[in-house]
């Protein structure tokens, strides 16, 4: 690539101001002007469109927050629908929080998502290592099966999973919610590809020093793979935190419900109490949005690398 | 010991032959895979040939009766139709809007942090939150949308109660909720477009639009194909937001096939019949995957 780059650079440098302005010397992270050009009007227009689009995307969330801070009476007042007549209040939040089920569902969601993440990442990384670095009878067939399983929609498994949990007497347990979610063929595939891409020199050195497979896996490859493991872990965690269908089918005991399931199960109980409903929605949304504010870069990277399923 | 080929570990050779280290490493995954993927797939297929029910009676073998019934079941065809219609209705904007957002953000305008937050944050919301929020936005008398329509003089719309509108409303919610995911994929792809292409174009005096049409979009064609494939597969599996927003209503006009499986199996107790419909849906997903794979292959030639 450098060989084609060089002549272009020199010729653009010889062509004085216009070319110099378009040359992308600016930091890559801040994006660039290639897409829309660098006319002032173009940029102002682009900024305007972007601002309107972002506002449209933010309005639903802002509306939810505003409603959550209204009194019940103001929330259902069609004549003063925008700004509440009696000012803002925390009543909705305190009522919802004191009922006590929301913190419980958050805890359930966290425990379940954390368990799913730990098991999935560990088990998938070990399998990825096995498929990438070891030889055993049936390795190719088993890997082919794993890749093929990426095509199976989890939705078609809910009926047999439920039957299975009845057989195993696991209905309405954490195990029932967690176990089926830990099978992630796509993560095995991604991690196998990732291990394939790591140079073998380091482990050769460790092997000469007498390290076995477990030491090589645990002390050499895993530390080298932290960014990839983080990407996979973030992706799995978000998926498990937000998963709805299986936790919904496998739990009927409110004490075991996850956040997405629990919060909708009491929808009808609220009746027309929109301020309370929105207060619970805001509280339920908060954890992951706050995490995103702190770890934006890692989460963005996780989606970009894991989201394509290693394609 | 010093040779890299010598086995670094001790242990009884017979055990090692039965359980070589590679298999040991793969074993935890393989056990989970066998228990919660292979077994359920086989059991689902078996159940689809029986009249298994949630009520306590011994299931009997019924051959292909469930499939025969399903192919004559107008409700199943209707639900499959809704799934396909939703897929079309959601995939197009989810790809196009994501591309537009990524192109705009990639121009390097100030406030990168805000744009990413605005477009991606909804994706982080649990579907329960999304549905509560949009039920409130769509609320006929007090919801934001009808208030805003009222301001510009348009009468109230029955977003979730009008059969001709409900599926569009569901697709709109889905667009808002998940477009951030495709947006991030596009943003990453844009950052990978090589600079020298633009430099060459700049020397040739290509304007902004020219660069967009002749460089950026062609460079994005592969990622567009991939995003479209992933989106179609995701949309075909729709259940959560439809179930929570409309329960498949009004009058079943938005019920997707996955909800039909749920209704037949868990409300109607007919697990055997639900399994048969699951497998018909699986066939549809495989068909869509195969068609898209073939199309991708042809493009890349």
Coordinates of C-alpha atoms in Angstrom, one line a residue:
Chain A
X1 CA 0.0 0.0 0.0
X2 CA 2.8 2.4 0.8
X3 CA 4.2 2.1 -2.7
X4 CA 0.9 3.5 -4.1
X5 CA 0.6 6.0 -1.3
X6 CA 3.9 7.7 -1.8
X7 CA 3.6 9.1 -5.3
X8 CA 0.1 10.4 -4.5
X9 CA 1.4 12.2 -1.4
X10 CA 4.2 13.9 -3.3
X11 CA 2.0 15.0 -6.2
X12 CA -0.7 16.3 -3.9
X13 CA 2.0 18.3 -2.0
X14 CA 3.2 19.8 -5.2
X15 CA -0.3 21.0 -6.0
X16 CA -0.5 23.7 -3.5
X17 CA -3.4 24.8 -1.3
X18 CA -6.5 23.0 -2.6
X19 CA -5.0 19.6 -2.5
X20 CA -3.3 20.3 0.8
X21 CA -6.6 21.1 2.4
X22 CA -8.2 17.8 1.3
X23 CA -5.3 15.7 2.4
X24 CA -6.4 13.8 5.4
X25 CA -3.8 14.8 7.9
X26 CA -6.4 15.2 10.5
X27 CA -6.8 12.6 13.2
X28 CA -8.7 9.5 12.1
X29 CA -10.6 9.3 15.3
X30 CA -12.2 12.6 14.7
X31 CA -13.5 11.3 11.4
X32 CA -12.8 13.2 8.2
X33 CA -14.2 15.3 5.4
X34 CA -14.1 12.8 2.7
X35 CA -17.7 11.9 2.9
X36 CA -19.4 15.2 2.4
X37 CA -16.5 17.4 1.3
X38 CA -15.4 20.5 3.1
X39 CA -17.5 23.3 1.8
X40 CA -18.7 25.4 4.7
X41 CA -22.3 25.2 3.5
X42 CA -22.1 21.4 3.2
X43 CA -20.8 21.1 6.8
X44 CA -23.4 23.4 8.2
X45 CA -26.2 21.5 6.4
X46 CA -24.8 18.2 7.5
X47 CA -24.6 19.4 11.1
X48 CA -28.2 20.6 10.9
X49 CA -29.5 17.3 9.6
X50 CA -27.5 15.4 12.2
X51 CA -28.8 17.6 15.0
X52 CA -32.4 17.1 13.9
X53 CA -31.9 13.3 13.6
X54 CA -30.2 13.1 17.0
X55 CA -33.0 15.1 18.5
X56 CA -35.7 12.9 17.0
X57 CA -33.8 9.9 18.5
X58 CA -33.5 11.5 21.9
X59 CA -37.1 12.8 22.2
X60 CA -38.7 9.5 23.2
X61 CA -36.2 9.1 26.0
X62 CA -36.5 12.7 27.1
X63 CA -40.3 12.4 27.0
X64 CA -40.1 9.3 29.3
X65 CA -37.9 11.1 31.7
X66 CA -40.2 14.2 31.8
X67 CA -43.2 12.0 32.3
X68 CA -41.5 10.2 35.2
X69 CA -41.0 13.5 37.0
X70 CA -44.6 14.5 36.7
X71 CA -47.4 13.9 39.2
X72 CA -49.9 11.2 38.1
X73 CA -52.5 14.0 37.7
X74 CA -50.3 16.1 35.4
X75 CA -49.1 13.1 33.3
X76 CA -52.7 12.4 32.3
X77 CA -53.7 16.1 31.7
X78 CA -54.4 16.5 28.0
X79 CA -54.6 20.3 28.2
X80 CA -51.1 20.8 29.7
X81 CA -49.4 17.8 28.0
X82 CA -46.0 19.4 27.6
X83 CA -45.1 21.0 30.9
X84 CA -46.7 19.9 34.1
X85 CA -49.0 22.4 35.9
X86 CA -47.9 21.5 39.4
X87 CA -44.2 21.3 38.8
X88 CA -41.9 18.3 38.9
X89 CA -41.9 15.6 41.6
X90 CA -40.0 12.5 42.6
X91 CA -43.2 10.8 43.7
X92 CA -43.3 8.4 40.8
X93 CA -39.8 7.2 41.5
X94 CA -40.2 6.8 45.2
X95 CA -43.5 4.9 44.8
X96 CA -42.0 2.5 42.3
X97 CA -38.8 2.0 44.3
X98 CA -40.6 1.3 47.5
X99 CA -42.7 -1.4 46.0
X100 CA -39.4 -3.3 46.0
X101 CA -39.7 -5.6 43.0
X102 CA -37.7 -3.4 40.7
X103 CA -34.4 -3.6 42.7
X104 CA -35.0 -7.4 42.9
X105 CA -35.4 -7.8 39.2
X106 CA -32.3 -5.7 38.6
X107 CA -30.4 -7.9 40.9
X108 CA -31.8 -11.0 39.1
X109 CA -30.9 -9.6 35.7
X110 CA -27.4 -8.8 36.9
X111 CA -26.8 -12.2 38.5
X112 CA -28.2 -14.0 35.5
X113 CA -26.3 -11.9 32.9
X114 CA -23.1 -12.1 34.9
X115 CA -23.4 -15.9 35.2
X116 CA -24.2 -16.3 31.5
X117 CA -21.2 -14.1 30.6
X118 CA -18.7 -15.8 32.8
X119 CA -19.7 -19.3 31.7
X120 CA -20.1 -18.4 28.0
X121 CA -16.8 -16.6 27.8
X122 CA -14.8 -19.3 29.6
X123 CA -16.4 -22.3 27.9
X124 CA -16.2 -20.6 24.4
X125 CA -12.6 -19.6 24.9
X126 CA -11.6 -23.1 25.9
X127 CA -13.5 -24.6 22.9
X128 CA -12.0 -21.9 20.6
X129 CA -8.5 -22.9 21.9
X130 CA -9.3 -26.6 21.3
X131 CA -10.4 -26.0 17.8
X132 CA -7.5 -23.7 17.0
X133 CA -4.6 -25.3 18.8
X134 CA -5.1 -29.0 19.4
X135 CA -5.7 -32.1 17.4
X136 CA -8.2 -34.8 18.4
X137 CA -10.4 -37.2 16.6
X138 CA -13.7 -35.6 15.4
X139 CA -12.3 -32.0 15.8
X140 CA -13.3 -31.0 12.3
X141 CA -16.8 -32.5 12.4
X142 CA -17.5 -30.9 15.8
X143 CA -16.3 -27.5 14.6
X144 CA -18.4 -27.8 11.5
X145 CA -21.4 -28.7 13.7
X146 CA -20.7 -25.6 15.8
X147 CA -20.6 -23.3 12.8
X148 CA -23.8 -24.8 11.4
X149 CA -25.5 -24.2 14.7
X150 CA -25.1 -20.5 14.3
X151 CA -28.1 -20.8 11.9
X152 CA -30.4 -22.2 14.5
X153 CA -32.7 -19.5 15.9
X154 CA -33.1 -19.8 19.6
X155 CA -36.8 -19.1 19.2
X156 CA -37.4 -22.6 17.8
X157 CA -35.8 -24.1 20.9
X158 CA -38.1 -22.6 23.5
X159 CA -40.6 -25.4 23.3
X160 CA -38.1 -28.2 23.7
X161 CA -36.1 -26.2 26.3
X162 CA -39.3 -25.8 28.3
X163 CA -40.1 -29.6 28.0
X164 CA -36.5 -30.3 29.1
X165 CA -36.7 -28.0 32.2
X166 CA -39.9 -29.8 33.1
X167 CA -38.1 -33.2 32.8
X168 CA -35.1 -31.9 34.8
X169 CA -37.4 -30.2 37.4
X170 CA -35.7 -26.9 36.8
X171 CA -38.7 -24.7 35.9
X172 CA -38.6 -21.5 37.9
X173 CA -34.9 -21.8 38.9
X174 CA -31.9 -19.6 38.0
X175 CA -30.3 -22.6 36.3
X176 CA -33.2 -22.9 33.9
X177 CA -32.8 -19.3 32.8
X178 CA -29.0 -19.4 32.6
X179 CA -28.1 -22.7 31.1
X180 CA -29.6 -22.5 27.6
X181 CA -28.2 -19.0 27.2
X182 CA -24.6 -20.2 27.7
X183 CA -24.5 -22.1 24.4
X184 CA -23.1 -19.5 21.9
X185 CA -21.6 -21.2 18.8
X186 CA -20.9 -17.9 17.2
X187 CA -18.6 -16.9 20.1
X188 CA -16.7 -20.2 19.8
X189 CA -16.3 -19.4 16.1
X190 CA -15.1 -15.8 16.8
X191 CA -12.7 -16.9 19.4
X192 CA -11.3 -19.8 17.3
X193 CA -10.6 -17.3 14.5
X194 CA -9.0 -15.0 17.0
X195 CA -6.7 -17.7 18.4
X196 CA -5.8 -18.6 14.8
X197 CA -4.6 -15.0 14.3
X198 CA -2.2 -15.1 17.2
X199 CA 1.4 -16.0 16.4
X200 CA 2.6 -19.3 17.8
X201 CA 6.1 -18.2 18.8
X202 CA 5.2 -17.3 22.3
X203 CA 3.6 -20.6 23.1
X204 CA 6.4 -22.5 21.5
X205 CA 8.7 -20.8 24.0
X206 CA 6.4 -21.7 26.9
X207 CA 6.1 -25.3 25.6
X208 CA 9.9 -25.6 25.6
X209 CA 9.8 -24.5 29.2
X210 CA 7.5 -27.4 29.8
X211 CA 4.2 -25.7 29.9
X212 CA 1.2 -27.8 29.3
X213 CA -2.0 -26.9 27.3
X214 CA -3.7 -25.3 30.4
X215 CA -0.7 -23.1 31.2
X216 CA -0.4 -22.0 27.6
X217 CA -4.1 -21.3 27.4
X218 CA -4.4 -19.6 30.7
X219 CA -1.0 -17.7 31.1
X220 CA 0.0 -17.1 27.5
X221 CA -3.0 -16.8 25.2
X222 CA -5.7 -15.4 27.5
X223 CA -3.6 -12.4 28.6
X224 CA -2.9 -11.7 25.0
X225 CA -6.6 -11.9 24.2
X226 CA -7.9 -9.4 26.7
X227 CA -9.4 -6.9 24.2
X228 CA -11.1 -9.7 22.3
X229 CA -12.4 -11.4 25.5
X230 CA -13.7 -8.0 26.7
X231 CA -15.5 -7.5 23.3
X232 CA -17.1 -10.9 23.6
X233 CA -18.0 -10.5 27.2
X234 CA -19.7 -7.1 26.7
X235 CA -21.7 -8.5 23.8
X236 CA -22.8 -11.5 25.7
X237 CA -23.7 -9.5 28.8
X238 CA -25.8 -7.0 26.9
X239 CA -27.6 -9.8 25.1
X240 CA -28.3 -11.7 28.4
X241 CA -29.3 -8.5 30.2
X242 CA -31.9 -7.7 27.5
X243 CA -33.0 -11.2 26.7
X244 CA -36.7 -11.5 26.9
X245 CA -38.3 -14.6 25.3
X246 CA -36.6 -17.4 27.2
X247 CA -36.6 -15.8 30.7
X248 CA -40.2 -14.9 30.0
X249 CA -41.1 -18.5 29.2
X250 CA -39.0 -20.2 31.9
X251 CA -40.0 -18.1 34.9
X252 CA -43.5 -17.5 36.4
X253 CA -42.3 -16.7 39.9
X254 CA -42.0 -12.9 40.2
X255 CA -39.1 -13.4 42.6
X256 CA -37.0 -15.0 39.8
X257 CA -38.0 -12.6 37.0
X258 CA -35.4 -10.6 35.1
X259 CA -35.8 -6.9 34.5
X260 CA -37.3 -7.0 30.9
X261 CA -39.8 -9.7 32.0
X262 CA -40.7 -8.2 35.4
X263 CA -41.2 -4.7 34.3
X264 CA -43.8 -5.6 31.7
X265 CA -45.5 -8.1 34.0
X266 CA -46.8 -5.4 36.2
X267 CA -47.8 -3.1 33.4
X268 CA -51.5 -3.9 33.8
X269 CA -51.3 -3.5 37.5
X270 CA -50.2 0.1 37.1
X271 CA -53.5 0.8 35.3
X272 CA -53.3 4.3 33.9
X273 CA -50.5 5.4 36.1
X274 CA -48.2 6.7 33.4
X275 CA -45.8 8.6 35.7
X276 CA -45.1 5.5 37.7
X277 CA -44.8 3.4 34.6
X278 CA -42.2 5.8 33.1
X279 CA -40.4 6.1 36.4
X280 CA -39.9 2.3 36.5
X281 CA -38.9 2.4 32.8
X282 CA -36.3 5.1 33.5
X283 CA -34.9 3.2 36.5
X284 CA -34.7 0.0 34.5
X285 CA -32.9 1.7 31.6
X286 CA -30.4 3.5 33.9
X287 CA -27.8 0.8 34.6
X288 CA -26.8 0.0 31.1
X289 CA -27.0 3.6 29.9
X290 CA -24.7 4.7 32.7
X291 CA -22.3 1.9 32.0
X292 CA -22.4 3.0 28.3
X293 CA -21.5 6.6 29.4
X294 CA -18.4 5.3 31.1
X295 CA -17.3 2.6 28.7
X296 CA -18.5 4.0 25.4
X297 CA -15.3 3.2 23.5
X298 CA -15.1 -0.4 24.6
X299 CA -18.8 -1.0 23.9
X300 CA -18.6 0.5 20.5
X301 CA -15.6 -1.6 19.7
X302 CA -17.3 -4.7 21.0
X303 CA -20.3 -4.3 18.8
X304 CA -18.1 -3.5 15.7
X305 CA -15.9 -6.6 16.2
X306 CA -18.4 -9.1 17.6
X307 CA -21.5 -7.9 15.9
X308 CA -20.6 -9.2 12.5
X309 CA -20.1 -12.7 13.9
X310 CA -16.5 -12.7 12.8
X311 CA -17.3 -12.0 9.1
Chain B
X1 CA 11.8 -32.8 28.1
X2 CA 13.8 -30.2 26.2
X3 CA 12.5 -31.2 22.8
X4 CA 9.4 -29.2 21.7
X5 CA 8.0 -32.4 20.3
X6 CA 8.2 -34.3 23.5
X7 CA 5.0 -34.5 25.4
X8 CA 5.2 -32.0 28.2
X9 CA 2.8 -33.7 30.5
X10 CA 2.7 -37.0 32.3
X11 CA -0.4 -39.1 32.7
X12 CA -1.6 -42.6 32.0
X13 CA -1.4 -43.1 28.2
X14 CA -4.7 -44.9 28.0
X15 CA -6.6 -42.1 29.6
X16 CA -4.9 -39.6 27.4
X17 CA -5.9 -41.5 24.3
X18 CA -9.5 -41.6 25.4
X19 CA -9.6 -38.0 26.4
X20 CA -6.8 -36.1 24.6
X21 CA -6.2 -32.6 25.9
X22 CA -7.9 -30.9 23.0
X23 CA -11.1 -32.8 23.6
X24 CA -10.9 -31.9 27.3
X25 CA -10.7 -28.3 26.4
X26 CA -13.7 -28.5 24.1
X27 CA -15.7 -30.7 26.5
X28 CA -17.5 -28.1 28.6
X29 CA -18.8 -26.4 25.5
X30 CA -19.6 -29.7 23.9
X31 CA -21.6 -30.9 26.9
X32 CA -23.6 -27.7 27.0
X33 CA -24.0 -27.8 23.2
X34 CA -25.3 -31.4 23.3
X35 CA -27.6 -30.7 26.2
X36 CA -29.1 -27.4 25.1
X37 CA -28.7 -27.4 21.3
X38 CA -28.6 -30.9 19.9
X39 CA -30.9 -32.6 22.3
X40 CA -33.6 -29.9 22.1
X41 CA -33.3 -29.9 18.3
X42 CA -33.9 -33.7 18.2
X43 CA -36.5 -33.5 20.9
X44 CA -38.3 -30.7 19.0
X45 CA -38.3 -32.8 15.9
X46 CA -39.7 -35.8 17.8
X47 CA -42.3 -33.8 19.5
X48 CA -43.5 -32.4 16.2
X49 CA -44.4 -36.0 15.3
X50 CA -46.4 -36.5 18.5
X51 CA -49.4 -35.0 20.2
X52 CA -47.3 -33.9 23.2
X53 CA -49.3 -31.5 25.4
X54 CA -48.7 -29.5 28.6
X55 CA -51.6 -31.3 30.2
X56 CA -50.9 -34.7 31.7
X57 CA -51.6 -37.2 29.1
X58 CA -49.2 -39.7 27.5
X59 CA -48.0 -38.4 24.2
X60 CA -48.7 -40.6 21.2
X61 CA -47.0 -40.8 17.8
X62 CA -49.1 -39.0 15.1
X63 CA -46.8 -39.1 12.1
X64 CA -46.9 -36.0 10.0
X65 CA -50.4 -35.0 11.2
X66 CA -49.1 -31.8 12.8
X67 CA -47.4 -30.8 9.6
X68 CA -50.5 -31.6 7.5
X69 CA -52.6 -29.6 10.0
X70 CA -50.1 -26.7 9.9
X71 CA -50.1 -26.4 6.1
X72 CA -53.9 -26.1 6.2
X73 CA -53.9 -23.7 9.1
X74 CA -54.8 -20.3 7.8
X75 CA -53.7 -18.6 11.1
X76 CA -50.2 -20.1 10.6
X77 CA -49.9 -18.7 7.1
X78 CA -51.2 -15.4 8.3
X79 CA -48.6 -15.3 11.0
X80 CA -45.8 -16.3 8.6
X81 CA -47.0 -13.5 6.3
X82 CA -46.8 -11.0 9.2
X83 CA -43.3 -12.1 9.9
X84 CA -42.2 -11.6 6.3
X85 CA -44.0 -8.3 6.1
X86 CA -42.4 -7.1 9.2
X87 CA -39.0 -8.2 7.9
X88 CA -39.4 -6.1 4.7
X89 CA -40.9 -3.2 6.6
X90 CA -38.1 -3.1 9.1
X91 CA -35.0 -4.1 7.1
X92 CA -35.2 -1.4 4.5
X93 CA -35.1 1.6 7.0
X94 CA -32.8 -0.2 9.4
X95 CA -30.2 -0.4 6.7
X96 CA -30.8 2.9 4.9
X97 CA -31.1 5.1 8.1
X98 CA -28.1 3.4 9.7
X99 CA -26.1 4.2 6.6
X100 CA -27.2 7.8 6.6
X101 CA -26.4 8.2 10.3
X102 CA -23.0 6.7 9.8
X103 CA -22.1 8.9 6.8
X104 CA -23.2 12.0 8.7
X105 CA -21.3 11.2 11.9
X106 CA -18.2 10.1 9.9
X107 CA -17.9 13.6 8.4
X108 CA -16.1 14.5 11.7
X109 CA -18.6 17.1 12.8
X110 CA -18.2 18.2 16.4
X111 CA -20.0 16.3 19.1
X112 CA -19.2 12.7 18.1
X113 CA -19.9 11.6 21.6
X114 CA -23.4 13.0 21.6
X115 CA -24.3 11.4 18.2
X116 CA -23.1 8.0 19.2
X117 CA -25.1 8.2 22.5
X118 CA -28.2 9.4 20.7
X119 CA -28.3 6.7 18.0
X120 CA -26.9 3.8 20.0
X121 CA -28.4 4.3 23.5
X122 CA -31.8 2.9 22.6
X123 CA -30.2 -0.4 21.6
X124 CA -29.1 -0.8 25.2
X125 CA -32.6 -0.5 26.6
X126 CA -34.3 -3.8 27.6
X127 CA -37.2 -4.6 25.3
X128 CA -39.5 -4.2 28.3
X129 CA -38.5 -0.6 28.7
X130 CA -38.8 0.1 25.0
X131 CA -42.3 -1.3 24.9
X132 CA -43.5 0.6 28.0
X133 CA -42.0 3.8 26.6
X134 CA -43.6 3.4 23.1
X135 CA -47.0 2.3 24.4
X136 CA -46.9 5.7 26.2
X137 CA -45.8 7.6 23.1
X138 CA -48.5 5.9 21.0
X139 CA -51.2 6.3 23.7
X140 CA -54.2 7.6 21.7
X141 CA -55.4 10.5 24.1
X142 CA -52.3 11.4 26.1
X143 CA -49.4 10.1 24.0
X144 CA -46.8 12.5 22.6
X145 CA -47.3 11.6 19.0
X146 CA -51.0 12.4 18.9
X147 CA -50.3 15.6 20.8
X148 CA -47.7 16.6 18.1
X149 CA -50.0 15.6 15.3
X150 CA -52.8 17.7 16.9
X151 CA -50.5 20.7 16.8
X152 CA -50.1 20.4 13.1
X153 CA -53.8 19.8 12.7
X154 CA -53.9 16.0 12.0
X155 CA -56.5 14.0 13.8
X156 CA -55.6 11.3 16.3
X157 CA -54.0 8.1 14.9
X158 CA -54.8 4.7 16.6
X159 CA -51.1 3.7 16.4
X160 CA -51.5 0.3 18.0
X161 CA -55.2 -0.1 17.7
X162 CA -55.7 0.5 14.0
X163 CA -55.1 -2.6 11.9
X164 CA -53.7 -0.7 9.0
X165 CA -51.2 1.2 11.2
X166 CA -50.1 -1.2 13.9
X167 CA -47.4 -3.0 11.9
X168 CA -45.9 0.3 10.8
X169 CA -45.9 1.5 14.4
X170 CA -44.1 -1.7 15.4
X171 CA -41.6 -1.3 12.7
X172 CA -41.0 2.3 13.7
X173 CA -40.4 1.3 17.3
X174 CA -37.9 -1.3 16.0
X175 CA -36.1 1.2 13.9
X176 CA -35.7 3.5 16.8
X177 CA -34.6 0.7 19.1
X178 CA -32.1 -1.2 17.0
X179 CA -30.8 1.1 14.3
X180 CA -27.8 2.0 16.5
X181 CA -26.4 -1.5 16.1
X182 CA -26.2 -1.3 12.3
X183 CA -25.0 2.3 12.6
X184 CA -22.0 1.2 14.6
X185 CA -21.2 -1.5 12.1
X186 CA -21.3 1.1 9.3
X187 CA -19.2 3.5 11.3
X188 CA -16.5 0.9 11.7
X189 CA -16.6 0.1 8.0
X190 CA -16.3 3.7 7.1
X191 CA -13.1 4.1 9.2
X192 CA -11.6 1.2 7.2
X193 CA -12.0 2.8 3.8
X194 CA -8.4 3.5 2.7
X195 CA -7.4 7.2 2.5
X196 CA -5.5 7.0 -0.7
X197 CA -8.7 6.4 -2.7
X198 CA -9.9 9.8 -1.6
X199 CA -6.6 11.4 -2.2
X200 CA -6.5 10.2 -5.8
X201 CA -10.1 11.4 -6.2
X202 CA -9.2 14.8 -4.8
X203 CA -6.4 15.1 -7.4
X204 CA -8.8 14.3 -10.1
X205 CA -11.0 17.1 -8.8
X206 CA -13.9 14.9 -7.8
X207 CA -16.5 16.8 -5.8
X208 CA -18.1 15.7 -2.6
X209 CA -21.1 13.9 -4.2
X210 CA -18.8 12.3 -6.7
X211 CA -16.7 11.0 -3.9
X212 CA -19.7 9.7 -2.1
X213 CA -21.1 7.9 -5.2
X214 CA -17.8 6.7 -6.7
X215 CA -15.8 5.8 -3.6
X216 CA -17.6 5.7 -0.3
X217 CA -20.8 3.8 -1.4
X218 CA -19.0 1.2 -3.6
X219 CA -16.5 0.6 -0.7
X220 CA -19.4 0.0 1.6
X221 CA -21.2 -2.5 -0.7
X222 CA -19.8 -5.5 1.1
X223 CA -20.7 -4.3 4.6
X224 CA -24.1 -3.4 3.3
X225 CA -24.6 -6.9 2.1
X226 CA -23.6 -8.3 5.4
X227 CA -25.7 -5.9 7.5
X228 CA -28.7 -6.7 5.3
X229 CA -28.2 -10.4 5.8
X230 CA -27.9 -10.0 9.5
X231 CA -30.9 -7.7 9.7
X232 CA -33.2 -10.0 7.6
X233 CA -32.3 -12.9 9.9
X234 CA -32.9 -10.8 13.0
X235 CA -36.2 -9.4 11.8
X236 CA -37.5 -12.9 10.8
X237 CA -37.1 -13.8 14.5
X238 CA -39.2 -11.0 15.7
X239 CA -41.4 -11.6 18.8
X240 CA -40.5 -9.5 21.8
X241 CA -41.5 -6.0 20.9
X242 CA -44.6 -7.1 19.0
X243 CA -45.8 -9.3 21.8
X244 CA -45.3 -6.5 24.3
X245 CA -46.7 -3.7 22.2
X246 CA -49.8 -5.3 20.6
X247 CA -49.9 -8.9 21.9
X248 CA -50.1 -9.6 18.1
X249 CA -53.3 -7.5 17.8
X250 CA -55.4 -5.8 16.9
X251 CA -57.3 -8.9 15.8
X252 CA -54.1 -10.8 15.2
X253 CA -53.0 -8.4 12.5
X254 CA -49.4 -8.1 13.8
X255 CA -48.9 -11.6 15.2
X256 CA -45.6 -13.0 14.0
X257 CA -45.0 -16.7 13.6
X258 CA -42.9 -17.0 16.7
X259 CA -45.8 -15.6 18.7
X260 CA -48.0 -18.1 17.1
X261 CA -45.7 -20.9 18.3
X262 CA -45.8 -19.4 21.8
X263 CA -49.6 -19.1 21.7
X264 CA -50.1 -22.6 20.4
X265 CA -47.6 -24.2 22.8
X266 CA -47.9 -22.2 26.0
X267 CA -51.4 -20.8 25.9
X268 CA -53.0 -23.7 23.9
X269 CA -50.8 -26.4 25.6
X270 CA -50.2 -28.1 22.3
X271 CA -46.4 -28.6 22.4
X272 CA -46.3 -31.1 19.6
X273 CA -48.1 -28.8 17.2
X274 CA -46.0 -25.8 18.3
X275 CA -42.9 -27.9 17.6
X276 CA -44.1 -28.6 14.1
X277 CA -44.6 -24.9 13.4
X278 CA -41.2 -24.2 15.0
X279 CA -39.7 -26.4 12.4
X280 CA -41.6 -24.8 9.5
X281 CA -40.3 -21.5 10.7
X282 CA -36.8 -22.9 10.9
X283 CA -37.1 -24.0 7.3
X284 CA -38.1 -20.4 6.4
X285 CA -35.0 -19.1 8.2
X286 CA -32.7 -21.6 6.5
X287 CA -34.3 -20.8 3.1
X288 CA -33.6 -17.1 3.7
X289 CA -30.0 -17.8 4.8
X290 CA -29.4 -20.0 1.7
X291 CA -30.9 -17.4 -0.6
X292 CA -28.8 -14.7 0.8
X293 CA -25.7 -16.8 0.8
X294 CA -26.2 -17.5 -2.8
X295 CA -26.7 -13.9 -3.6
X296 CA -23.6 -12.9 -1.7
X297 CA -21.6 -15.5 -3.5
X298 CA -22.8 -14.2 -6.9
X299 CA -22.0 -10.6 -6.0
X300 CA -18.5 -11.5 -5.0
X301 CA -17.7 -13.2 -8.2

